[in-house]
């Protein structure tokens, strides 16, 4: 067995499987630049090793796979005016693109909280495993940010307008919802994950993704309909518009608790983030590739560091934890096209 360890990542060989375990359980395995680089290096090693049939990525601890990027570090980089945030985003986004195009079976185990950057490490992969503990979301509008890591490619390709709902509200999806959304492929009980990894470790070298699919389906549960599918008609009616104002009006016209609760949630999000997210999602819908979306997201990332809502959102959610951000502007009507234009500037393209 080949095994290396680090404070933040464990990498090992188990039979024919290359295993990567994110190891910041107290921080819900949120990603640092070191972790991104170690995962990329592990993919280098395992892709080149003829004895490795598949790669499995998991998170340590029972609470989450990965809760996203290290928001504190990005916040500090922005305040300091350093290059660390841009370096992190460039390398993280390049890793997301690599995962989407990886040549060997790539299995992401989305057990527990899977948000933001955790979605980037998993949903772009060929084999996405969820469990009864999965809590998947892109909650960025709640911290003055926007869904990144290629989410503007993934979310518009969810059924109907469910991706618009997910991007604007940031609300959680369970395993059933993730399967319906096309962000996951199979649900396996958390208690059977060791059995799954053992089976992968016994896979013959050269096993195809079709063979891996068959093995995973053999272990799978068969979930019932979730709340996303149940509320699909309302979501499609309300979120089909290209302005946040029209979406809010449509939600107000809908009857029932789901529409009312959804409207209440959106009203608490950053107005600038809402309008930026909707525009990025609509652009992603007509984009030709994941790479195009990632480069567009990078330009928006660089501008987000120049706007007050990101710093206020992180302060309220992570630093002071008062959960009471004061957005500027405070309402969507005050966010005009001129405020969004700088987010769509040109940056040096990603190295993919």
mmCIF file of C-alpha atoms in Angstrom:
data_model
loop_
_atom_site.group_PDB
_atom_site.id
_atom_site.type_symbol
_atom_site.label_atom_id
_atom_site.label_comp_id
_atom_site.label_asym_id
_atom_site.label_seq_id
_atom_site.Cartn_x
_atom_site.Cartn_y
_atom_site.Cartn_z
ATOM 1 C CA UNK A 1 0.000 0.000 0.000
ATOM 2 C CA UNK A 2 1.229 3.459 -0.927
ATOM 3 C CA UNK A 3 0.206 6.045 1.636
ATOM 4 C CA UNK A 4 1.066 9.656 2.336
ATOM 5 C CA UNK A 5 -0.580 11.950 4.841
ATOM 6 C CA UNK A 6 -0.872 15.623 5.501
ATOM 7 C CA UNK A 7 -2.738 17.711 8.018
ATOM 8 C CA UNK A 8 -5.452 18.425 5.480
ATOM 9 C CA UNK A 9 -5.527 15.447 3.076
ATOM 10 C CA UNK A 10 -4.869 11.703 3.185
ATOM 11 C CA UNK A 11 -3.903 9.908 -0.027
ATOM 12 C CA UNK A 12 -3.572 6.131 -0.268
ATOM 13 C CA UNK A 13 -3.793 3.101 -2.532
ATOM 14 C CA UNK A 14 -6.220 0.356 -1.569
ATOM 15 C CA UNK A 15 -6.057 -2.495 -4.020
ATOM 16 C CA UNK A 16 -6.717 -1.000 -7.431
ATOM 17 C CA UNK A 17 -8.403 2.106 -5.989
ATOM 18 C CA UNK A 18 -6.729 5.428 -5.381
ATOM 19 C CA UNK A 19 -8.304 7.018 -2.300
ATOM 20 C CA UNK A 20 -8.293 10.745 -1.448
ATOM 21 C CA UNK A 21 -9.760 11.740 1.930
ATOM 22 C CA UNK A 22 -10.260 15.412 2.734
ATOM 23 C CA UNK A 23 -9.137 15.842 6.323
ATOM 24 C CA UNK A 24 -10.470 19.008 7.931
ATOM 25 C CA UNK A 25 -13.507 17.515 9.675
ATOM 26 C CA UNK A 26 -13.781 20.327 12.241
ATOM 27 C CA UNK A 27 -14.118 22.763 9.322
ATOM 28 C CA UNK A 28 -16.446 20.391 7.431
ATOM 29 C CA UNK A 29 -13.492 19.674 5.121
ATOM 30 C CA UNK A 30 -13.619 23.164 3.608
ATOM 31 C CA UNK A 31 -10.990 23.576 0.910
ATOM 32 C CA UNK A 32 -7.666 25.337 1.260
ATOM 33 C CA UNK A 33 -5.155 25.951 -1.500
ATOM 34 C CA UNK A 34 -2.972 23.168 -0.085
ATOM 35 C CA UNK A 35 -5.886 20.738 -0.378
ATOM 36 C CA UNK A 36 -6.582 21.738 -3.970
ATOM 37 C CA UNK A 37 -2.939 21.190 -4.861
ATOM 38 C CA UNK A 38 -2.736 17.853 -3.057
ATOM 39 C CA UNK A 39 -5.854 16.575 -4.779
ATOM 40 C CA UNK A 40 -4.518 17.698 -8.149
ATOM 41 C CA UNK A 41 -1.189 15.956 -7.422
ATOM 42 C CA UNK A 42 -3.059 12.797 -6.394
ATOM 43 C CA UNK A 43 -4.935 12.822 -9.697
ATOM 44 C CA UNK A 44 -1.580 13.165 -11.491
ATOM 45 C CA UNK A 45 -0.224 10.142 -9.646
ATOM 46 C CA UNK A 46 -3.276 7.933 -9.948
ATOM 47 C CA UNK A 47 -3.964 8.786 -13.579
ATOM 48 C CA UNK A 48 -0.416 7.824 -14.544
ATOM 49 C CA UNK A 49 -0.339 4.631 -12.455
ATOM 50 C CA UNK A 50 -1.436 1.639 -14.555
ATOM 51 C CA UNK A 51 -2.253 -0.308 -11.389
ATOM 52 C CA UNK A 52 -4.974 2.214 -10.390
ATOM 53 C CA UNK A 53 -8.408 1.458 -11.839
ATOM 54 C CA UNK A 54 -10.439 4.212 -10.156
ATOM 55 C CA UNK A 55 -10.193 7.242 -7.862
ATOM 56 C CA UNK A 56 -12.450 7.721 -4.832
ATOM 57 C CA UNK A 57 -12.776 11.104 -3.106
ATOM 58 C CA UNK A 58 -14.332 11.232 0.367
ATOM 59 C CA UNK A 59 -14.420 13.519 3.404
ATOM 60 C CA UNK A 60 -13.305 12.613 6.907
ATOM 61 C CA UNK A 61 -15.864 12.731 9.716
ATOM 62 C CA UNK A 62 -19.571 12.009 9.592
ATOM 63 C CA UNK A 63 -20.803 15.583 9.161
ATOM 64 C CA UNK A 64 -19.748 16.437 5.660
ATOM 65 C CA UNK A 65 -17.951 15.697 2.427
ATOM 66 C CA UNK A 66 -16.877 19.316 1.841
ATOM 67 C CA UNK A 67 -18.614 22.536 2.862
ATOM 68 C CA UNK A 68 -16.873 24.639 0.207
ATOM 69 C CA UNK A 69 -13.846 26.855 -0.040
ATOM 70 C CA UNK A 70 -12.157 28.393 2.970
ATOM 71 C CA UNK A 71 -14.231 31.585 3.035
ATOM 72 C CA UNK A 72 -12.188 33.131 5.836
ATOM 73 C CA UNK A 73 -9.011 32.908 3.756
ATOM 74 C CA UNK A 74 -10.706 34.492 0.728
ATOM 75 C CA UNK A 75 -12.142 37.221 2.936
ATOM 76 C CA UNK A 76 -8.728 37.980 4.439
ATOM 77 C CA UNK A 77 -7.046 37.985 1.032
ATOM 78 C CA UNK A 78 -9.576 40.462 -0.290
ATOM 79 C CA UNK A 79 -9.146 42.792 2.670
ATOM 80 C CA UNK A 80 -5.371 42.621 2.375
ATOM 81 C CA UNK A 81 -5.396 43.105 -1.387
ATOM 82 C CA UNK A 82 -3.218 39.998 -1.817
ATOM 83 C CA UNK A 83 -3.182 37.589 -4.761
ATOM 84 C CA UNK A 84 -4.091 34.559 -2.663
ATOM 85 C CA UNK A 85 -7.803 34.605 -3.505
ATOM 86 C CA UNK A 86 -7.162 34.754 -7.248
ATOM 87 C CA UNK A 87 -4.566 31.969 -7.025
ATOM 88 C CA UNK A 88 -7.018 29.801 -5.081
ATOM 89 C CA UNK A 89 -9.863 30.350 -7.552
ATOM 90 C CA UNK A 90 -7.656 29.739 -10.579
ATOM 91 C CA UNK A 91 -6.343 26.451 -9.230
ATOM 92 C CA UNK A 92 -9.690 25.317 -7.834
ATOM 93 C CA UNK A 93 -11.541 26.036 -11.092
ATOM 94 C CA UNK A 94 -8.836 24.270 -13.104
ATOM 95 C CA UNK A 95 -9.275 21.259 -10.817
ATOM 96 C CA UNK A 96 -13.051 21.329 -11.366
ATOM 97 C CA UNK A 97 -12.479 21.263 -15.116
ATOM 98 C CA UNK A 98 -9.994 18.430 -14.771
ATOM 99 C CA UNK A 99 -12.455 16.359 -12.738
ATOM 100 C CA UNK A 100 -15.072 16.811 -15.458
ATOM 101 C CA UNK A 101 -12.625 15.436 -18.030
ATOM 102 C CA UNK A 102 -10.805 12.834 -15.932
ATOM 103 C CA UNK A 103 -9.826 9.739 -17.887
ATOM 104 C CA UNK A 104 -10.380 7.091 -15.196
ATOM 105 C CA UNK A 105 -13.555 6.403 -13.188
ATOM 106 C CA UNK A 106 -13.817 9.191 -10.585
ATOM 107 C CA UNK A 107 -16.131 8.443 -7.651
ATOM 108 C CA UNK A 108 -17.153 11.279 -5.312
ATOM 109 C CA UNK A 109 -18.838 10.294 -2.061
ATOM 110 C CA UNK A 110 -21.177 13.160 -1.131
ATOM 111 C CA UNK A 111 -21.901 11.909 2.380
ATOM 112 C CA UNK A 112 -23.185 14.724 4.598
ATOM 113 C CA UNK A 113 -22.799 18.443 3.857
ATOM 114 C CA UNK A 114 -21.757 19.058 0.257
ATOM 115 C CA UNK A 115 -21.803 22.734 -0.572
ATOM 116 C CA UNK A 116 -20.036 25.261 -2.775
ATOM 117 C CA UNK A 117 -16.571 23.946 -3.561
ATOM 118 C CA UNK A 118 -17.696 20.500 -2.414
ATOM 119 C CA UNK A 119 -20.193 20.485 -5.278
ATOM 120 C CA UNK A 120 -17.310 21.402 -7.587
ATOM 121 C CA UNK A 121 -15.305 18.377 -6.421
ATOM 122 C CA UNK A 122 -18.232 16.008 -6.844
ATOM 123 C CA UNK A 123 -20.934 17.053 -9.292
ATOM 124 C CA UNK A 124 -18.485 17.372 -12.221
ATOM 125 C CA UNK A 125 -17.328 13.782 -11.668
ATOM 126 C CA UNK A 126 -18.405 10.682 -13.565
ATOM 127 C CA UNK A 127 -19.814 8.797 -10.554
ATOM 128 C CA UNK A 128 -21.574 10.877 -7.861
ATOM 129 C CA UNK A 129 -22.682 8.948 -4.758
ATOM 130 C CA UNK A 130 -25.153 10.409 -2.253
ATOM 131 C CA UNK A 131 -26.409 8.984 1.042
ATOM 132 C CA UNK A 132 -29.273 9.540 3.448
ATOM 133 C CA UNK A 133 -27.061 12.171 5.132
ATOM 134 C CA UNK A 134 -26.433 14.263 2.003
ATOM 135 C CA UNK A 135 -27.195 17.981 2.311
ATOM 136 C CA UNK A 136 -26.291 19.616 -0.996
ATOM 137 C CA UNK A 137 -26.492 23.350 -1.721
ATOM 138 C CA UNK A 138 -24.946 26.350 -3.409
ATOM 139 C CA UNK A 139 -25.645 28.883 -0.607
ATOM 140 C CA UNK A 140 -23.470 31.729 -1.875
ATOM 141 C CA UNK A 141 -26.138 34.425 -2.298
ATOM 142 C CA UNK A 142 -26.442 34.358 1.499
ATOM 143 C CA UNK A 143 -22.867 35.620 1.917
ATOM 144 C CA UNK A 144 -22.795 38.228 -0.849
ATOM 145 C CA UNK A 145 -21.182 35.860 -3.336
ATOM 146 C CA UNK A 146 -22.537 33.716 -6.209
ATOM 147 C CA UNK A 147 -22.541 30.017 -7.219
ATOM 148 C CA UNK A 148 -19.118 29.294 -8.705
ATOM 149 C CA UNK A 149 -16.933 26.167 -9.315
ATOM 150 C CA UNK A 150 -18.787 25.638 -12.577
ATOM 151 C CA UNK A 151 -22.234 25.841 -10.981
ATOM 152 C CA UNK A 152 -23.283 28.262 -13.712
ATOM 153 C CA UNK A 153 -22.803 25.311 -16.086
ATOM 154 C CA UNK A 154 -24.410 22.684 -13.825
ATOM 155 C CA UNK A 155 -27.456 24.523 -12.474
ATOM 156 C CA UNK A 156 -28.941 25.618 -15.826
ATOM 157 C CA UNK A 157 -28.900 21.959 -16.870
ATOM 158 C CA UNK A 158 -31.066 20.833 -13.970
ATOM 159 C CA UNK A 159 -34.717 20.060 -14.837
ATOM 160 C CA UNK A 160 -36.766 23.109 -15.773
ATOM 161 C CA UNK A 161 -36.002 26.071 -13.526
ATOM 162 C CA UNK A 162 -34.917 24.020 -10.510
ATOM 163 C CA UNK A 163 -31.345 25.212 -11.006
ATOM 164 C CA UNK A 164 -32.475 28.839 -10.901
ATOM 165 C CA UNK A 165 -34.300 28.059 -7.650
ATOM 166 C CA UNK A 166 -31.182 26.393 -6.229
ATOM 167 C CA UNK A 167 -28.856 29.214 -7.259
ATOM 168 C CA UNK A 168 -30.982 32.087 -5.998
ATOM 169 C CA UNK A 169 -32.256 30.578 -2.752
ATOM 170 C CA UNK A 170 -29.181 28.568 -1.758
ATOM 171 C CA UNK A 171 -31.536 26.083 -0.068
ATOM 172 C CA UNK A 172 -30.494 22.515 0.617
ATOM 173 C CA UNK A 173 -31.279 19.448 -1.440
ATOM 174 C CA UNK A 174 -31.300 15.945 -0.014
ATOM 175 C CA UNK A 175 -30.115 12.805 -1.808
ATOM 176 C CA UNK A 176 -33.384 12.340 -3.679
ATOM 177 C CA UNK A 177 -33.349 15.951 -4.858
ATOM 178 C CA UNK A 178 -29.712 15.661 -5.964
ATOM 179 C CA UNK A 179 -30.559 12.598 -8.053
ATOM 180 C CA UNK A 180 -33.553 14.345 -9.607
ATOM 181 C CA UNK A 181 -31.416 17.410 -10.312
ATOM 182 C CA UNK A 182 -28.785 15.388 -12.152
ATOM 183 C CA UNK A 183 -26.109 16.351 -9.632
ATOM 184 C CA UNK A 184 -25.786 12.760 -8.379
ATOM 185 C CA UNK A 185 -26.037 9.301 -9.907
ATOM 186 C CA UNK A 186 -26.749 6.809 -7.141
ATOM 187 C CA UNK A 187 -27.868 6.720 -3.506
ATOM 188 C CA UNK A 188 -26.087 4.267 -1.225
ATOM 189 C CA UNK A 189 -26.709 3.911 2.506
ATOM 190 C CA UNK A 190 -23.858 5.457 4.505
ATOM 191 C CA UNK A 191 -23.406 2.157 6.334
ATOM 192 C CA UNK A 192 -22.546 0.464 3.025
ATOM 193 C CA UNK A 193 -19.832 2.913 1.963
ATOM 194 C CA UNK A 194 -16.990 0.720 3.309
ATOM 195 C CA UNK A 195 -18.434 -2.150 1.270
ATOM 196 C CA UNK A 196 -18.498 0.120 -1.781
ATOM 197 C CA UNK A 197 -14.854 1.121 -1.362
ATOM 198 C CA UNK A 198 -13.835 -2.515 -0.845
ATOM 199 C CA UNK A 199 -15.611 -3.432 -4.073
ATOM 200 C CA UNK A 200 -13.842 -0.624 -5.933
ATOM 201 C CA UNK A 201 -10.503 -1.779 -4.525
ATOM 202 C CA UNK A 202 -11.145 -5.217 -6.049
ATOM 203 C CA UNK A 203 -11.981 -3.856 -9.491
ATOM 204 C CA UNK A 204 -9.702 -5.163 -12.238
ATOM 205 C CA UNK A 205 -7.302 -2.667 -13.738
ATOM 206 C CA UNK A 206 -8.838 -1.133 -16.832
ATOM 207 C CA UNK A 207 -12.412 -1.402 -15.539
ATOM 208 C CA UNK A 208 -14.721 0.890 -17.462
ATOM 209 C CA UNK A 209 -17.126 3.474 -16.098
ATOM 210 C CA UNK A 210 -19.932 1.160 -17.207
ATOM 211 C CA UNK A 211 -18.557 -1.577 -14.921
ATOM 212 C CA UNK A 212 -18.299 0.874 -12.027
ATOM 213 C CA UNK A 213 -21.874 2.035 -12.683
ATOM 214 C CA UNK A 214 -23.145 -1.530 -12.469
ATOM 215 C CA UNK A 215 -21.361 -2.167 -9.178
ATOM 216 C CA UNK A 216 -22.674 1.061 -7.621
ATOM 217 C CA UNK A 217 -26.225 0.329 -8.742
ATOM 218 C CA UNK A 218 -25.977 -3.099 -7.136
ATOM 219 C CA UNK A 219 -25.470 -1.338 -3.760
ATOM 220 C CA UNK A 220 -28.023 1.385 -4.383
ATOM 221 C CA UNK A 221 -31.188 2.396 -2.584
ATOM 222 C CA UNK A 222 -34.206 3.443 -4.607
ATOM 223 C CA UNK A 223 -35.448 6.752 -3.178
ATOM 224 C CA UNK A 224 -38.967 8.127 -3.432
ATOM 225 C CA UNK A 225 -39.855 11.517 -4.915
ATOM 226 C CA UNK A 226 -38.348 14.498 -3.101
ATOM 227 C CA UNK A 227 -39.552 18.034 -2.453
ATOM 228 C CA UNK A 228 -37.786 19.422 -5.530
ATOM 229 C CA UNK A 229 -39.756 17.183 -7.873
ATOM 230 C CA UNK A 230 -42.918 17.708 -5.844
ATOM 231 C CA UNK A 231 -42.688 21.498 -6.255
ATOM 232 C CA UNK A 232 -41.382 21.477 -9.816
ATOM 233 C CA UNK A 233 -44.471 23.092 -11.358
ATOM 234 C CA UNK A 234 -44.367 26.065 -8.972
ATOM 235 C CA UNK A 235 -40.618 26.450 -9.474
ATOM 236 C CA UNK A 236 -40.969 26.436 -13.253
ATOM 237 C CA UNK A 237 -43.751 29.024 -13.207
ATOM 238 C CA UNK A 238 -42.048 31.415 -10.793
ATOM 239 C CA UNK A 239 -38.392 31.139 -11.825
ATOM 240 C CA UNK A 240 -38.787 31.310 -15.613
ATOM 241 C CA UNK A 241 -38.284 35.065 -15.649
ATOM 242 C CA UNK A 242 -35.046 36.887 -16.390
ATOM 243 C CA UNK A 243 -35.375 39.445 -13.602
ATOM 244 C CA UNK A 244 -35.339 38.892 -9.860
ATOM 245 C CA UNK A 245 -38.178 41.388 -9.464
ATOM 246 C CA UNK A 246 -40.428 39.351 -11.771
ATOM 247 C CA UNK A 247 -39.544 36.150 -9.924
ATOM 248 C CA UNK A 248 -40.521 37.712 -6.599
ATOM 249 C CA UNK A 249 -43.826 38.941 -8.058
ATOM 250 C CA UNK A 250 -44.533 35.474 -9.463
ATOM 251 C CA UNK A 251 -43.807 33.829 -6.111
ATOM 252 C CA UNK A 252 -46.190 36.233 -4.395
ATOM 253 C CA UNK A 253 -48.936 35.202 -6.815
ATOM 254 C CA UNK A 254 -48.470 31.514 -6.013
ATOM 255 C CA UNK A 255 -50.500 29.875 -3.272
ATOM 256 C CA UNK A 256 -49.079 27.639 -0.560
ATOM 257 C CA UNK A 257 -46.274 27.498 1.946
ATOM 258 C CA UNK A 258 -43.510 26.551 -0.511
ATOM 259 C CA UNK A 259 -43.823 29.728 -2.570
ATOM 260 C CA UNK A 260 -44.190 31.928 0.512
ATOM 261 C CA UNK A 261 -41.160 30.416 2.218
ATOM 262 C CA UNK A 262 -39.104 30.638 -0.983
ATOM 263 C CA UNK A 263 -39.920 34.329 -1.352
ATOM 264 C CA UNK A 264 -38.976 34.970 2.270
ATOM 265 C CA UNK A 265 -35.623 33.270 1.770
ATOM 266 C CA UNK A 266 -34.797 35.228 -1.384
ATOM 267 C CA UNK A 267 -35.672 38.496 0.345
ATOM 268 C CA UNK A 268 -32.871 37.817 2.858
ATOM 269 C CA UNK A 269 -30.170 37.238 0.229
ATOM 270 C CA UNK A 270 -27.784 39.855 -1.116
ATOM 271 C CA UNK A 271 -29.649 41.836 -3.805
ATOM 272 C CA UNK A 272 -26.463 42.258 -5.814
ATOM 273 C CA UNK A 273 -25.699 38.546 -5.550
ATOM 274 C CA UNK A 274 -29.219 37.640 -6.652
ATOM 275 C CA UNK A 275 -29.049 39.738 -9.800
ATOM 276 C CA UNK A 276 -25.499 38.627 -10.584
ATOM 277 C CA UNK A 277 -26.396 34.971 -10.058
ATOM 278 C CA UNK A 278 -29.447 35.122 -12.295
ATOM 279 C CA UNK A 279 -27.486 36.767 -15.091
ATOM 280 C CA UNK A 280 -24.672 34.201 -14.778
ATOM 281 C CA UNK A 281 -27.147 31.320 -14.823
ATOM 282 C CA UNK A 282 -28.839 32.642 -17.953
ATOM 283 C CA UNK A 283 -25.432 33.067 -19.614
ATOM 284 C CA UNK A 284 -24.483 29.551 -18.553
ATOM 285 C CA UNK A 285 -27.634 28.170 -20.137
ATOM 286 C CA UNK A 286 -26.436 29.168 -23.614
ATOM 287 C CA UNK A 287 -22.723 28.553 -23.039
ATOM 288 C CA UNK A 288 -20.890 25.982 -25.142
ATOM 289 C CA UNK A 289 -18.691 24.491 -22.419
ATOM 290 C CA UNK A 290 -17.833 24.246 -18.754
ATOM 291 C CA UNK A 291 -14.591 26.114 -19.496
ATOM 292 C CA UNK A 292 -16.535 29.096 -20.811
ATOM 293 C CA UNK A 293 -18.567 29.241 -17.606
ATOM 294 C CA UNK A 294 -15.528 28.878 -15.362
ATOM 295 C CA UNK A 295 -13.735 31.756 -17.071
ATOM 296 C CA UNK A 296 -16.836 33.933 -16.765
ATOM 297 C CA UNK A 297 -17.084 33.023 -13.080
ATOM 298 C CA UNK A 298 -13.436 33.938 -12.528
ATOM 299 C CA UNK A 299 -14.064 37.445 -13.847
ATOM 300 C CA UNK A 300 -16.982 37.781 -11.439
ATOM 301 C CA UNK A 301 -14.822 36.479 -8.571
ATOM 302 C CA UNK A 302 -12.282 39.226 -9.111
ATOM 303 C CA UNK A 303 -14.985 41.892 -9.020
ATOM 304 C CA UNK A 304 -16.673 40.384 -5.951
ATOM 305 C CA UNK A 305 -13.553 41.322 -3.958
ATOM 306 C CA UNK A 306 -14.302 44.974 -4.768
ATOM 307 C CA UNK A 307 -17.882 44.923 -3.516
ATOM 308 C CA UNK A 308 -19.113 45.403 0.061
ATOM 309 C CA UNK A 309 -21.646 42.583 0.231
ATOM 310 C CA UNK A 310 -19.045 39.802 0.185
ATOM 311 C CA UNK A 311 -17.244 41.206 3.220
ATOM 312 C CA UNK A 312 -20.501 41.937 5.018
ATOM 313 C CA UNK A 313 -21.898 38.494 4.224
ATOM 314 C CA UNK A 314 -18.819 36.668 5.492
ATOM 315 C CA UNK A 315 -18.740 38.863 8.583
ATOM 316 C CA UNK A 316 -22.352 38.037 9.439
ATOM 317 C CA UNK A 317 -22.106 34.314 8.651
ATOM 318 C CA UNK A 318 -18.584 33.320 9.687
ATOM 319 C CA UNK A 319 -16.833 35.995 11.740
ATOM 320 C CA UNK A 320 -19.371 37.685 14.019
ATOM 321 C CA UNK A 321 -22.022 35.029 13.310
ATOM 322 C CA UNK A 322 -24.899 37.407 14.007
ATOM 323 C CA UNK A 323 -26.694 36.178 10.839
ATOM 324 C CA UNK A 324 -27.835 39.744 10.203
ATOM 325 C CA UNK A 325 -26.027 41.145 7.165
ATOM 326 C CA UNK A 326 -26.673 44.716 6.056
ATOM 327 C CA UNK A 327 -26.643 44.564 2.271
ATOM 328 C CA UNK A 328 -25.628 47.525 0.114
ATOM 329 C CA UNK A 329 -27.757 48.195 -1.900
ATOM 330 C CA UNK A 330 -30.476 46.914 0.385
ATOM 331 C CA UNK A 331 -33.046 45.948 -2.261
ATOM 332 C CA UNK A 332 -33.037 44.473 -5.752
ATOM 333 C CA UNK A 333 -34.625 47.543 -7.355
ATOM 334 C CA UNK A 334 -31.491 49.524 -6.504
ATOM 335 C CA UNK A 335 -29.193 47.117 -8.378
ATOM 336 C CA UNK A 336 -29.173 48.345 -11.970
ATOM 337 C CA UNK A 337 -27.370 47.024 -15.067
ATOM 338 C CA UNK A 338 -24.487 49.419 -14.491
ATOM 339 C CA UNK A 339 -23.770 47.720 -11.152
ATOM 340 C CA UNK A 340 -23.471 44.311 -12.835
ATOM 341 C CA UNK A 341 -21.326 45.332 -15.817
ATOM 342 C CA UNK A 342 -17.965 45.192 -13.939
ATOM 343 C CA UNK A 343 -18.569 41.528 -13.042
ATOM 344 C CA UNK A 344 -18.375 40.620 -16.728
ATOM 345 C CA UNK A 345 -14.999 42.130 -17.486
ATOM 346 C CA UNK A 346 -12.079 40.331 -19.088
ATOM 347 C CA UNK A 347 -9.462 38.420 -17.105
ATOM 348 C CA UNK A 348 -6.545 36.237 -18.122
ATOM 349 C CA UNK A 349 -8.147 32.884 -19.029
ATOM 350 C CA UNK A 350 -7.716 29.878 -16.805
ATOM 351 C CA UNK A 351 -4.981 27.397 -17.596
ATOM 352 C CA UNK A 352 -6.980 24.254 -18.341
#
